[in-house]
Coordinates of C-alpha atoms in Angstrom, one line a residue:
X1 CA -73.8 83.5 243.1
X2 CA -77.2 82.1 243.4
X3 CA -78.7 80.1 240.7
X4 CA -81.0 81.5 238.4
X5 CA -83.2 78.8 237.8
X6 CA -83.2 76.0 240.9
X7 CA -85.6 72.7 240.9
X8 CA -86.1 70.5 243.3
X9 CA -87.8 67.2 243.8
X10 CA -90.0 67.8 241.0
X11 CA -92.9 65.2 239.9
X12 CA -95.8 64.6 237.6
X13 CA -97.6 61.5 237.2
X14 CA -100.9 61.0 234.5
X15 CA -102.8 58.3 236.0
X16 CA -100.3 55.7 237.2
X17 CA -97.8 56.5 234.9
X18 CA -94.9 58.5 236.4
X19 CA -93.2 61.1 233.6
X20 CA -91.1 63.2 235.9
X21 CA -89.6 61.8 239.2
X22 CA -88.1 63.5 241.4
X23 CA -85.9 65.9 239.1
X24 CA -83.9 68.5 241.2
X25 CA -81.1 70.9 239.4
X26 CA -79.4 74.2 240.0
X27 CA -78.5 76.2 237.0
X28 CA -76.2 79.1 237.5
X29 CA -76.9 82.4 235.2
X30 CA -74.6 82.2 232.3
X31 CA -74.8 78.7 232.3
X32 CA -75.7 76.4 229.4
X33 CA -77.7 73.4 229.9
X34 CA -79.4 70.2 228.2
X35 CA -81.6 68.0 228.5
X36 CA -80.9 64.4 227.0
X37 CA -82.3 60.8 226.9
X38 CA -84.9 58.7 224.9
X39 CA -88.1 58.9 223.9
X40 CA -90.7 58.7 226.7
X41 CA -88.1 59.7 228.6
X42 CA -89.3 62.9 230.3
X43 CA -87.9 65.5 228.6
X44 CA -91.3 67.5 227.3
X45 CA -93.2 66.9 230.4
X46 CA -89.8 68.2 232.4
X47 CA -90.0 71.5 230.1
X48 CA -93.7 71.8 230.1
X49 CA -93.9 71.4 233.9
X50 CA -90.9 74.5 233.8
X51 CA -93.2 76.6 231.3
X52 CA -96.3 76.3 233.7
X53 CA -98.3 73.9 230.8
X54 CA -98.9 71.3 233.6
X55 CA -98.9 71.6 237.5
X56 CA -96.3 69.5 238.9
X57 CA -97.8 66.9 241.9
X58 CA -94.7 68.0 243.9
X59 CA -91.4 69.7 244.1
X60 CA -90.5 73.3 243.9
X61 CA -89.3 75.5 240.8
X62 CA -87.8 79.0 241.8
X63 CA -86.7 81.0 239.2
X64 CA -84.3 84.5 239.9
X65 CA -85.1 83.7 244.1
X66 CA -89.3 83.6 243.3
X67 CA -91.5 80.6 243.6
X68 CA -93.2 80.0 240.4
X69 CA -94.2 75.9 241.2
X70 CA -97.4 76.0 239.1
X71 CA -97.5 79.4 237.4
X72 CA -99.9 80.1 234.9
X73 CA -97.9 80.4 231.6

């Protein structure tokens, strides 16, 4: 089965401070996932990078087989 949502190399840096490097994961429909780790970590970037808030400076999100890198929300 193909994954339903599938990222890979994703990135976004503010200035010279990287939030997001290089993040790729496969999640299979049905699935349940987190995401974990400390403050500053990553994690609301990571999600607002997913949700089309910000414009990633690479990598690739494909969700249900489309391309929707940089989406508008």
């Amino acid at each position: 089965m193909a994954p339903i949502l599938e990222i890979t190399n994703l990135s976004k840096s503010f200035g010279g401070i990287r939030a997001v490097r290089d993040i790729s994961i496969s999640i299979e429909q049905g699935s349940i996932s987190s995401i974990i780790g400390p403050n500053g970590a990553g994690k609301t970037t990571f999600f607002n990078l997913l949700t089309g808030i910000y414009k990633p400076n690479s990598g690739v999100i494909m969700f249900n087989g489309r391309n929707i890198t940089g989406l508008r929300p």
